Short mmCIF file of C-alpha atoms in Angstrom, two decimals:
data_model
loop_
_atom_site.label_atom_id
_atom_site.label_comp_id
_atom_site.label_asym_id
_atom_site.label_seq_id
_atom_site.Cartn_x
_atom_site.Cartn_y
_atom_site.Cartn_z
CA MET O 1 148.75 31.88 75.57
CA ARG O 2 147.36 35.38 74.47
CA TRP O 3 145.18 35.47 77.58
CA ALA O 4 148.19 34.70 79.81
CA VAL O 5 150.47 37.30 77.97
CA GLU O 6 147.74 39.97 78.25
CA ASP O 7 147.01 39.33 81.98
CA GLY O 8 150.76 39.09 82.68
CA TRP O 9 151.27 42.52 81.05
CA THR O 10 148.50 44.04 83.06
CA LEU O 11 149.97 42.80 86.28
CA THR O 12 153.37 44.07 85.12
CA GLN O 13 151.89 47.54 84.63
CA ARG O 14 150.32 47.24 88.07
CA TYR O 15 153.63 46.45 89.81
CA LEU O 16 155.45 49.18 87.81
CA ALA O 17 152.84 51.75 88.74
CA GLN O 18 153.28 50.74 92.44
CA LEU O 19 157.00 51.40 92.08
CA ALA O 20 156.46 54.75 90.42
CA ARG O 21 154.18 55.77 93.36
CA ARG O 22 156.81 54.92 95.81
CA PRO O 23 159.90 57.07 94.93
CA ALA O 24 161.66 56.40 98.14
CA ARG O 25 161.84 52.68 97.22
CA LEU O 26 162.89 53.40 93.72
CA ALA O 27 165.65 55.79 95.06
CA THR O 28 166.87 53.05 97.38
CA VAL O 29 167.12 50.70 94.50
CA VAL O 30 169.35 53.18 92.62
CA ALA O 31 171.08 55.00 95.38
CA PHE O 32 172.45 52.06 97.39
CA PRO O 33 174.51 50.58 94.51
CA ILE O 34 175.96 54.08 93.74
CA LEU O 35 176.89 54.50 97.37
CA MET O 36 178.70 51.12 97.49
CA VAL O 37 180.62 52.09 94.30
CA LEU O 38 181.74 55.30 95.81
CA ILE O 39 182.75 53.67 99.07
CA PHE O 40 184.82 50.99 97.35
CA ALA O 41 186.16 53.14 94.63
CA TYR O 42 187.23 56.06 96.71
CA LEU O 43 187.45 54.96 100.43
CA LEU O 44 188.58 51.36 100.21
CA GLY O 45 189.99 51.03 96.74
CA GLY O 46 193.33 52.75 97.53
CA GLY O 47 194.29 49.74 99.60
CA MET O 48 193.21 47.06 96.99
CA SER O 49 195.36 45.49 94.55
CA VAL O 50 194.47 43.22 91.61
CA PRO O 51 196.43 40.06 91.14
CA GLY O 52 198.02 40.28 87.67
CA GLY O 53 197.68 44.13 87.71
CA GLY O 54 195.04 46.55 86.44
CA PRO O 55 192.98 49.27 87.89
CA TYR O 56 190.90 48.32 90.89
CA ARG O 57 187.92 50.19 89.68
CA GLU O 58 187.69 48.16 86.56
CA PHE O 59 187.98 45.04 88.68
CA LEU O 60 185.39 46.37 90.96
CA MET O 61 182.52 47.32 88.67
CA PRO O 62 181.63 43.88 87.21
CA GLY O 63 181.30 42.64 90.93
CA MET O 64 179.10 45.69 91.75
CA PHE O 65 176.85 44.94 88.71
CA ALA O 66 176.38 41.34 89.98
CA MET O 67 175.89 42.36 93.58
CA THR O 68 173.11 44.76 92.44
CA MET O 69 171.34 41.83 90.74
CA ALA O 70 171.73 39.71 93.78
CA PHE O 71 170.37 42.37 96.23
CA GLY O 72 167.10 42.37 94.26
CA LEU O 73 166.09 39.04 95.98
CA SER O 74 164.93 40.66 99.11
CA GLY O 75 163.10 43.32 97.19
CA THR O 76 161.10 40.73 95.33
CA MET O 77 160.47 38.79 98.55
CA ILE O 78 159.17 42.12 100.33
CA ALA O 79 156.84 42.78 97.38
CA VAL O 80 155.40 39.32 97.22
CA LEU O 81 154.90 39.08 101.00
CA ASP O 82 153.28 42.56 101.08
CA ASP O 83 150.68 41.46 98.46
CA ALA O 84 149.99 38.21 100.29
CA THR O 85 149.61 39.74 103.67
CA LYS O 86 147.27 42.39 102.44
CA GLY O 87 145.02 39.77 100.70
CA VAL O 88 145.79 41.14 97.30
CA THR O 89 147.24 37.79 96.06
CA ASP O 90 144.01 35.97 97.15
CA ARG O 91 141.90 38.51 95.37
CA PHE O 92 143.90 37.98 92.19
CA ARG O 93 143.39 34.20 92.60
CA SER O 94 139.54 34.73 92.75
CA LEU O 95 139.53 36.82 89.49
CA PRO O 96 138.88 35.42 86.02
CA MET O 97 142.54 35.79 84.90
CA ALA O 98 145.31 33.50 83.79
CA PRO O 99 146.85 31.80 86.84
CA SER O 100 150.33 32.47 85.62
CA ALA O 101 149.83 36.29 85.36
CA VAL O 102 150.61 37.07 88.94
CA LEU O 103 153.98 35.35 88.81
CA THR O 104 155.05 36.42 85.26
CA GLY O 105 154.00 40.00 85.91
CA ARG O 106 156.10 40.02 89.05
CA VAL O 107 159.13 38.67 87.17
CA ALA O 108 158.68 41.13 84.33
CA ALA O 109 158.33 44.18 86.64
CA ASP O 110 161.37 43.17 88.66
CA LEU O 111 163.45 42.60 85.60
CA ALA O 112 162.46 46.22 84.38
CA ASN O 113 163.52 47.47 87.74
CA ALA O 114 166.78 45.53 87.46
CA VAL O 115 167.42 47.05 83.93
CA LEU O 116 166.99 50.51 85.40
CA ALA O 117 169.39 49.85 88.22
CA LEU O 118 171.89 48.36 85.92
CA VAL O 119 171.73 51.29 83.45
CA VAL O 120 172.22 53.71 86.32
CA LEU O 121 175.20 51.73 87.59
CA LEU O 122 176.79 51.46 84.25
CA GLY O 123 176.66 55.28 84.15
CA CYS O 124 178.13 55.41 87.54
CA GLY O 125 180.86 53.14 86.43
CA PHE O 126 181.77 55.28 83.46
CA ALA O 127 181.83 58.22 85.88
CA VAL O 128 184.46 56.62 88.11
CA GLY O 129 186.68 55.44 85.35
CA TRP O 130 185.44 51.99 84.33
CA ARG O 131 185.38 50.96 80.76
CA PRO O 132 184.33 47.85 78.88
CA HIS O 133 187.14 46.80 76.54
CA GLY O 134 185.36 43.90 74.83
CA SER O 135 183.41 43.98 71.53
CA PRO O 136 179.72 45.23 71.56
CA ALA O 137 178.56 41.66 71.32
CA GLU O 138 180.67 40.63 74.30
CA THR O 139 179.38 43.68 76.26
CA LEU O 140 175.81 42.75 75.51
CA ALA O 141 176.48 39.11 76.47
CA ALA O 142 177.90 40.25 79.81
CA VAL O 143 174.78 42.31 80.48
CA GLY O 144 172.59 39.21 79.46
CA LEU O 145 174.39 37.10 81.93
CA LEU O 146 173.85 39.68 84.72
CA LEU O 147 170.11 39.78 83.91
CA LEU O 148 169.93 35.98 83.75
CA LEU O 149 171.26 35.83 87.27
CA ARG O 150 168.72 38.38 88.32
CA THR O 151 165.91 36.28 86.65
CA ALA O 152 166.86 33.27 88.63
CA LEU O 153 167.06 35.19 91.92
CA VAL O 154 163.66 36.90 91.15
CA TRP O 155 162.01 33.44 91.13
CA ALA O 156 163.90 32.51 94.32
CA GLY O 157 162.44 35.71 95.91
CA ILE O 158 159.03 34.86 94.69
CA TYR O 159 159.10 31.53 96.29
CA LEU O 160 160.47 32.75 99.65
CA GLY O 161 157.83 35.47 99.73
CA LEU O 162 155.09 32.92 99.06
CA LEU O 163 156.52 30.49 101.55
CA THR O 164 156.47 32.74 104.63
CA SER O 165 154.01 35.11 106.31
CA ASP O 166 156.52 36.43 108.83
CA PRO O 167 158.01 39.89 107.90
CA SER O 168 161.04 39.01 109.99
CA MET O 169 162.11 36.43 107.44
CA VAL O 170 162.63 39.39 104.99
CA THR O 171 165.22 40.76 107.42
CA LEU O 172 166.94 37.38 107.55
CA ALA O 173 167.08 37.27 103.73
CA GLN O 174 168.50 40.72 103.62
CA THR O 175 171.05 39.81 106.25
CA LEU O 176 172.11 36.68 104.33
CA GLU O 177 172.61 38.64 101.05
CA PHE O 178 175.68 40.20 102.37
CA PRO O 179 177.65 37.01 103.16
CA PHE O 180 176.43 35.60 99.83
CA GLY O 181 177.76 38.58 98.12
CA PHE O 182 180.99 39.21 100.03
CA LEU O 183 181.90 35.43 99.92
CA SER O 184 182.60 35.75 96.27
CA SER O 185 185.05 37.29 93.86
CA ALA O 186 182.90 40.50 93.60
CA PHE O 187 185.32 42.73 95.66
CA VAL O 188 188.53 40.77 96.00
CA ALA O 189 190.33 38.03 94.05
CA THR O 190 189.78 34.63 95.49
CA ALA O 191 193.55 34.09 95.25
CA THR O 192 193.92 36.43 98.21
CA MET O 193 191.81 34.33 100.47
CA PRO O 194 192.80 31.28 102.41
CA ALA O 195 192.74 28.28 100.18
CA TRP O 196 189.61 26.64 101.49
CA LEU O 197 187.76 29.92 101.64
CA GLY O 198 188.83 30.79 98.10
CA THR O 199 187.43 27.43 96.89
CA VAL O 200 184.17 28.13 98.58
CA ALA O 201 184.02 31.65 97.04
CA GLU O 202 184.81 30.30 93.51
CA TRP O 203 181.93 27.87 93.70
CA ASN O 204 179.53 30.66 94.67
CA PRO O 205 177.17 31.21 91.71
CA LEU O 206 177.78 34.98 92.01
CA SER O 207 181.52 34.48 91.45
CA SER O 208 180.86 32.76 88.07
CA THR O 209 178.72 35.64 86.91
CA VAL O 210 181.27 38.17 88.11
CA THR O 211 184.15 36.49 86.47
CA ALA O 212 182.37 35.96 83.26
CA ALA O 213 181.41 39.66 83.17
CA ARG O 214 185.09 40.56 83.72
CA VAL O 215 186.06 38.31 80.95
CA LEU O 216 183.45 39.58 78.51
CA PHE O 217 183.94 43.33 79.50
CA GLY O 218 187.67 42.83 79.11
CA ASN O 219 188.38 43.92 82.71
CA PRO O 220 191.15 42.80 84.90
CA GLY O 221 190.55 39.97 87.37
CA ALA O 222 192.51 36.82 88.20
CA ALA O 223 190.38 33.75 88.22
CA GLY O 224 191.22 30.74 90.45
CA THR O 225 192.48 27.42 89.51
CA SER O 226 189.31 25.31 90.02
CA TRP O 227 187.45 24.04 87.04
CA VAL O 228 184.51 26.25 87.94
CA SER O 229 186.64 29.41 87.80
CA THR O 230 188.37 28.49 84.59
CA HIS O 231 184.95 28.07 82.78
CA PRO O 232 183.16 31.12 84.06
CA VAL O 233 180.89 32.02 81.09
CA LEU O 234 179.65 28.39 80.99
CA MET O 235 178.95 28.38 84.66
CA ALA O 236 177.43 31.82 84.56
CA VAL O 237 174.67 30.21 82.35
CA VAL O 238 174.61 26.86 84.21
CA TRP O 239 174.01 28.30 87.75
CA PRO O 240 171.06 30.45 86.89
CA LEU O 241 169.54 27.70 84.81
CA VAL O 242 169.88 25.34 87.86
CA LEU O 243 168.25 27.88 90.08
CA LEU O 244 165.42 28.46 87.67
CA ALA O 245 164.89 24.64 87.38
CA VAL O 246 164.56 24.48 91.18
CA PHE O 247 162.52 27.74 92.06
CA VAL O 248 160.19 28.08 89.11
CA PRO O 249 158.31 24.76 89.82
CA LEU O 250 158.48 25.47 93.48
CA SER O 251 157.02 28.91 93.07
CA VAL O 252 154.20 27.72 90.73
CA ARG O 253 153.39 24.78 93.10
CA ARG O 254 153.43 27.17 96.17
CA TYR O 255 151.19 29.70 94.51
CA GLY O 256 148.78 26.93 93.47
CA ARG O 257 148.60 25.76 97.06
CA LEU O 258 147.99 29.24 98.78
CA GLY O 259 144.91 29.14 101.03
CA ASN O 260 144.93 25.33 101.33
#
């Protein structure tokens, strides 16, 4: 276990050093969510209304937090695919190191990246008028649920990055991130959608995390009437755990079969 932790930490440092040497990529991670907040808060927010009342910006920010976590999937996929196509992953597999280190190091580094993006976005939220109204424990729980979602999607990104050698698949994944994000309660209440579409949006795992964050932050946001939307905190835990149960074994298995 000590060997695995030490090797995992070494790989985490390597991934973080790579990020530090590519400031453009880091700036994109931070700048894109801020740009989205400004667009929705100042350009589109004037035409938005929240069912049940409340400021739209307070409704918006939990959705933006969750969207930022979801958009990290393609970034993980790009990094894993980059190492695989350059032969770096094969070199790691030939070294006397813990087999788990490559995967756990990637997860730890991407979570550190996610924490940085979330901190910046929280500051941006405060700047545009968002405030958490829950207790400190509830606020920390909301942040924890957001990072739990990111953890699950990091493993999904690892698996997809190991699964393909075609860079065009990254573009496909980035394209699919938008319908996955917008077909949720991140930007508009599901009650404003057609009934069938609202039901689909409510069962989107992202919607559970968004609604749970709104509940814990004490922000406005009308949940739907389905069972999944009336138990958002529970489902914000269940959905990521289901994704982890699927993608962790798949990633480990795929990594073990590389080169075969």
